CSV table of C-alpha atoms and ligand atoms in Angstrom, one decimal:
chain,number,residue,atom,x,y,z
A,168,MET,CA,-6.8,12.4,-13.1
A,169,ASN,CA,-4.2,14.9,-10.6
A,170,LYS,CA,-7.0,16.8,-8.8
A,171,ILE,CA,-6.7,14.9,-5.3
A,172,LEU,CA,-5.9,16.7,-2.8
A,173,ILE,CA,-2.8,15.9,-0.5
A,174,LEU,CA,-1.7,16.6,3.0
A,175,VAL,CA,2.1,17.3,3.4
A,176,VAL,CA,3.4,15.9,6.6
A,177,GLU,CA,7.0,17.5,6.9
A,178,ASP,CA,8.8,19.4,9.5
A,179,ASP,CA,11.9,20.0,7.4
A,180,ALA,CA,11.3,23.1,5.4
A,181,SER,CA,13.6,22.1,2.0
A,182,VAL,CA,12.1,19.1,2.0
A,183,ARG,CA,8.2,20.0,2.3
A,184,ASN,CA,9.2,22.7,-0.3
A,185,LEU,CA,10.7,19.5,-2.6
A,186,ILE,CA,7.3,18.1,-2.2
A,187,THR,CA,4.5,20.9,-2.4
A,188,THR,CA,7.1,22.6,-5.6
A,189,THR,CA,6.5,18.6,-7.2
A,190,LEU,CA,2.6,18.8,-6.3
A,191,LYS,CA,2.3,22.0,-7.6
A,192,THR,CA,3.9,21.2,-10.9
A,193,HIS,CA,1.8,18.0,-11.1
A,194,ASP,CA,-1.2,19.7,-11.0
A,195,TYR,CA,-2.5,18.4,-7.2
A,196,LYS,CA,-3.6,20.2,-4.5
A,197,TYR,CA,-2.2,20.3,-1.2
A,198,LEU,CA,-2.1,21.4,2.4
A,199,VAL,CA,0.4,21.6,4.4
A,200,ALA,CA,1.4,20.7,8.3
A,201,SER,CA,4.8,20.9,9.7
A,202,ASN,CA,3.7,19.2,13.1
A,203,GLY,CA,1.7,15.6,14.3
A,204,GLU,CA,-0.8,17.8,15.8
A,205,SER,CA,-1.8,19.9,12.8
A,206,ALA,CA,-1.7,17.1,11.0
A,207,ILE,CA,-4.2,15.3,12.7
A,208,MET,CA,-6.5,18.8,12.6
A,209,GLU,CA,-5.6,19.1,8.7
A,210,ALA,CA,-6.4,16.1,8.3
A,211,SER,CA,-9.9,15.6,9.9
A,212,SER,CA,-10.8,19.3,9.0
A,213,HIS,CA,-10.0,18.7,5.3
A,214,ASN,CA,-10.3,15.1,4.6
A,215,PRO,CA,-7.4,14.6,2.1
A,216,ASP,CA,-7.7,12.2,-0.2
A,217,VAL,CA,-3.5,10.9,0.4
A,218,VAL,CA,-1.5,11.7,3.7
A,219,LEU,CA,2.4,12.0,3.1
A,220,LEU,CA,3.8,11.7,6.3
A,221,ASP,CA,7.1,12.1,7.7
A,222,LEU,CA,7.8,9.4,10.7
A,223,GLY,CA,10.2,11.7,12.7
A,224,LEU,CA,8.1,15.0,13.6
A,225,PRO,CA,8.6,17.2,16.7
A,226,ASP,CA,5.8,16.9,18.7
A,227,ILE,CA,4.2,13.6,18.4
A,228,ASP,CA,6.0,10.6,16.7
A,229,GLY,CA,4.8,9.8,13.2
A,230,ILE,CA,3.1,6.1,14.3
A,231,GLU,CA,1.0,8.2,16.6
A,232,VAL,CA,-0.3,10.5,13.8
A,233,ILE,CA,-1.2,6.9,11.7
A,234,LYS,CA,-3.3,5.4,14.3
A,235,CYS,CA,-5.0,8.6,15.7
A,236,ILE,CA,-6.0,9.0,11.6
A,237,ARG,CA,-6.7,4.8,11.4
A,238,SER,CA,-9.2,5.2,14.2
A,239,TRP,CA,-11.7,7.4,12.2
A,240,SER,CA,-10.1,7.2,8.6
A,241,ASN,CA,-9.2,4.7,6.0
A,242,MET,CA,-7.5,7.5,3.8
A,243,PRO,CA,-4.1,6.2,2.2
A,244,VAL,CA,-1.0,7.4,4.1
A,245,ILE,CA,2.0,7.3,2.7
A,246,VAL,CA,5.3,7.1,5.0
A,247,ILE,CA,8.2,9.6,4.5
A,248,SER,CA,11.4,8.6,6.5
A,249,ALA,CA,14.5,9.6,7.0
A,250,ARG,CA,15.5,6.4,9.2
A,251,SER,CA,16.3,3.5,6.6
A,252,GLU,CA,15.8,0.9,9.0
A,253,ASP,CA,13.1,-1.7,8.1
A,254,LYS,CA,12.0,-1.5,11.8
A,255,ASP,CA,10.0,1.7,11.2
A,256,LYS,CA,8.6,1.2,7.9
A,257,ILE,CA,7.2,-2.2,9.1
A,258,GLU,CA,5.9,-0.5,12.4
A,259,ALA,CA,4.2,2.0,10.1
A,260,LEU,CA,3.0,-0.3,7.7
A,261,ASP,CA,1.5,-2.5,10.7
A,262,ALA,CA,-0.1,1.0,12.3
A,263,GLY,CA,-2.1,1.4,9.1
A,264,ALA,CA,0.4,2.6,6.6
A,265,ASP,CA,-0.2,1.8,3.3
A,266,ASP,CA,3.1,2.6,1.3
A,267,TYR,CA,6.6,4.2,2.1
A,268,LEU,CA,9.5,6.2,1.1
A,269,THR,CA,12.7,6.9,2.1
A,270,LYS,CA,14.7,9.4,2.2
A,271,PRO,CA,16.4,10.5,0.3
A,272,PHE,CA,13.6,10.2,-2.5
A,273,SER,CA,13.9,10.9,-5.9
A,274,VAL,CA,10.9,13.3,-7.6
A,275,GLU,CA,10.2,10.8,-9.8
A,276,GLU,CA,9.8,8.2,-7.0
A,277,LEU,CA,7.3,10.2,-5.2
A,278,LEU,CA,5.2,10.8,-8.1
A,279,ALA,CA,5.4,7.0,-8.6
A,280,ARG,CA,3.7,6.4,-5.5
A,281,LEU,CA,0.8,8.9,-6.0
A,282,ARG,CA,0.0,7.2,-9.1
A,283,VAL,CA,-0.2,4.0,-7.3
A,284,THR,CA,-2.1,5.0,-4.6
A,285,GLN,CA,-4.3,6.8,-6.9
A,286,ARG,CA,-5.2,3.3,-9.1
A,287,ARG,CA,-6.0,2.0,-5.6
A,288,LEU,CA,-8.1,5.1,-4.9
A,289,ALA,CA,-9.6,4.5,-8.4
A,290,PHE,CA,-10.1,1.0,-7.1
A,291,MET,CA,-11.9,1.1,-4.0
A,292,GLU,CA,-14.4,3.6,-5.9
A,293,GLU,CA,-15.4,1.5,-8.5
A,294,SER,CA,-15.8,-2.0,-6.3
A,295,SER,CA,-17.6,0.4,-3.7
A,296,VAL,CA,-19.7,1.8,-6.6
A,297,THR,CA,-20.3,-1.6,-8.4
A,298,SER,CA,-20.3,-3.4,-5.1
A,299,ASN,CA,-19.3,-6.8,-7.1
A,300,SER,CA,-17.5,-9.6,-6.1
A,301,VAL,CA,-15.2,-10.6,-8.4
A,302,PHE,CA,-12.1,-8.4,-8.4
A,303,VAL,CA,-10.4,-7.7,-11.6
A,304,ASN,CA,-6.5,-7.2,-12.2
A,305,GLY,CA,-5.4,-7.5,-15.6
A,306,ARG,CA,-5.7,-11.1,-16.5
A,307,LEU,CA,-6.3,-12.1,-12.9
A,308,LYS,CA,-9.8,-12.8,-11.5
A,309,VAL,CA,-10.6,-13.5,-8.5
A,310,ASP,CA,-14.6,-14.3,-7.9
A,311,PHE,CA,-15.1,-14.2,-3.8
A,312,ALA,CA,-18.5,-15.6,-3.8
A,313,ALA,CA,-17.5,-18.8,-5.4
A,314,GLY,CA,-14.4,-19.0,-4.3
A,315,CYS,CA,-12.1,-19.2,-7.2
A,316,ALA,CA,-9.7,-17.5,-9.3
A,317,TYR,CA,-8.7,-17.4,-13.1
A,318,LEU,CA,-6.0,-16.6,-15.4
A,319,GLY,CA,-7.9,-15.4,-18.7
A,320,ASP,CA,-10.1,-17.8,-19.3
A,321,ARG,CA,-8.4,-20.7,-17.2
A,322,GLU,CA,-9.3,-21.4,-13.9
A,323,LEU,CA,-6.4,-21.6,-11.6
A,324,HIS,CA,-5.9,-24.7,-9.4
A,325,LEU,CA,-4.7,-23.1,-5.9
A,326,THR,CA,-4.6,-25.0,-2.4
A,327,PRO,CA,-7.0,-23.1,0.3
A,328,ILE,CA,-4.0,-21.3,1.5
A,329,GLU,CA,-3.0,-20.0,-2.0
A,330,TYR,CA,-6.5,-19.2,-2.4
A,331,ARG,CA,-6.8,-16.9,0.8
A,332,LEU,CA,-3.4,-15.3,0.3
A,333,LEU,CA,-4.8,-14.8,-3.2
A,334,CYS,CA,-7.9,-13.0,-1.6
A,335,LEU,CA,-6.0,-10.9,0.8
A,336,MET,CA,-3.3,-9.4,-1.8
A,337,SER,CA,-6.3,-8.7,-3.8
A,338,LYS,CA,-8.6,-7.0,-0.9
A,339,ASN,CA,-5.5,-4.7,-0.5
A,340,VAL,CA,-4.0,-4.1,-3.9
A,341,GLY,CA,-1.6,-0.9,-4.2
A,342,LYS,CA,-1.0,-1.3,-0.2
A,343,VAL,CA,2.3,-3.0,0.9
A,344,LEU,CA,1.2,-5.8,3.4
A,345,THR,CA,3.9,-6.7,6.2
A,346,HIS,CA,4.8,-10.4,6.5
A,347,THR,CA,3.7,-10.1,10.2
A,348,TYR,CA,0.1,-8.8,9.1
A,349,ILE,CA,-0.3,-11.3,6.1
A,350,THR,CA,0.6,-14.3,8.3
A,351,GLN,CA,-1.4,-13.6,11.4
A,352,LYS,CA,-4.6,-12.9,8.7
A,353,ILE,CA,-3.3,-16.6,7.1
A,354,TRP,CA,-2.6,-18.5,10.0
A,355,GLY,CA,-3.8,-16.5,12.6
A,356,GLY,CA,-0.8,-15.8,14.8
A,357,SER,CA,2.7,-14.8,13.4
A,358,ARG,CA,5.3,-17.4,14.8
A,359,GLU,CA,9.0,-17.5,13.6
A,360,ASN,CA,8.2,-20.4,11.2
A,361,ASP,CA,5.4,-18.5,9.1
A,362,VAL,CA,7.1,-16.1,7.5
A,363,ALA,CA,9.0,-18.9,5.9
A,364,SER,CA,5.7,-20.8,5.0
A,365,LEU,CA,5.0,-17.6,3.6
A,366,ARG,CA,7.9,-17.0,1.1
A,367,VAL,CA,7.0,-20.8,0.2
A,368,PHE,CA,3.5,-20.1,-0.2
A,369,MET,CA,4.1,-17.2,-2.1
A,370,THR,CA,6.8,-18.5,-4.4
A,371,THR,CA,4.1,-21.2,-5.5
A,372,LEU,CA,1.5,-19.0,-5.8
A,373,ARG,CA,3.6,-17.1,-8.5
A,374,LYS,CA,4.0,-19.6,-10.3
A,375,LYS,CA,0.5,-20.3,-10.8
A,376,ILE,CA,-0.6,-16.4,-11.5
A,377,GLU,CA,3.2,-15.2,-13.1
A,378,SER,CA,3.9,-15.9,-16.3
A,379,GLU,CA,7.3,-14.8,-15.5
A,380,PRO,CA,7.4,-15.9,-11.1
A,381,ASP,CA,11.1,-14.3,-11.5
A,382,SER,CA,9.8,-10.6,-12.3
A,383,PRO,CA,6.4,-11.0,-10.8
A,384,GLN,CA,4.1,-8.6,-12.7
A,385,TYR,CA,1.6,-8.9,-10.1
A,386,ILE,CA,2.7,-9.4,-6.6
A,387,GLN,CA,5.8,-7.3,-5.7
A,388,THR,CA,8.4,-8.3,-3.2
A,389,HIS,CA,9.4,-5.9,-0.3
A,390,ILE,CA,12.3,-6.9,0.7
A,391,GLY,CA,12.5,-7.7,4.6
A,392,VAL,CA,9.1,-5.9,4.1
A,393,GLY,CA,6.7,-7.7,2.7
A,394,TYR,CA,4.6,-8.0,-0.2
A,395,ARG,CA,2.3,-5.9,-2.7
A,396,MET,CA,-0.3,-6.7,-5.2
A,397,MET,CA,0.0,-4.4,-7.8
A,398,LYS,CA,-2.7,-2.6,-9.9
A,399,VAL,CA,-2.0,-3.8,-13.3
A,400,GLU,CA,-3.5,-2.1,-16.2
B,200,CA,CA1,11.2,15.1,10.1
């Protein structure tokens, strides 16, 4: 499963070596770049499956690298940041990053993020091949064309906002969506109250789709950042 190509963008040689050694050990193919300009060049010439991108680069800010890549590609970008502030993560996610790792991170965390991304890639490929309008994730099923959702054989009774929220999370399975992104998609703006409303709707949605709403299986909470729907096996 590991034969995907990963572009590692990191100016710190010791972190870069840790990442590439891990990738090598686990049969991933990789390319490296140590600054933003070569990252953009490598990304455009080799079209990697995933980009692991350090935000603090010597030449261009990582956020600008994401924006540049996003102007022509949807390739998954996992941001690596020494800056643990939520603000940077949120800015990177809003610029189009898919996920994040905060330094220092463990080899297990890195591999877990890559597995999530690979499942997302496989899902995107599968859904573009079949181009079906039904999303299936574990026992959860969303029929976009018919506008209804099911858990097992049971139809879910969702309010219009819960349904839109579920569709949005489903269409972005595997990707961390920020509060701002979600509220803009659902309410068309991002007023202060929207995040509070989002929490309320997320709670009611979870009660309907999760067997244990306190330890959700489908939708993860990223405290201070947003939410992500996980691909359930
Ligand atoms: Ca750096």
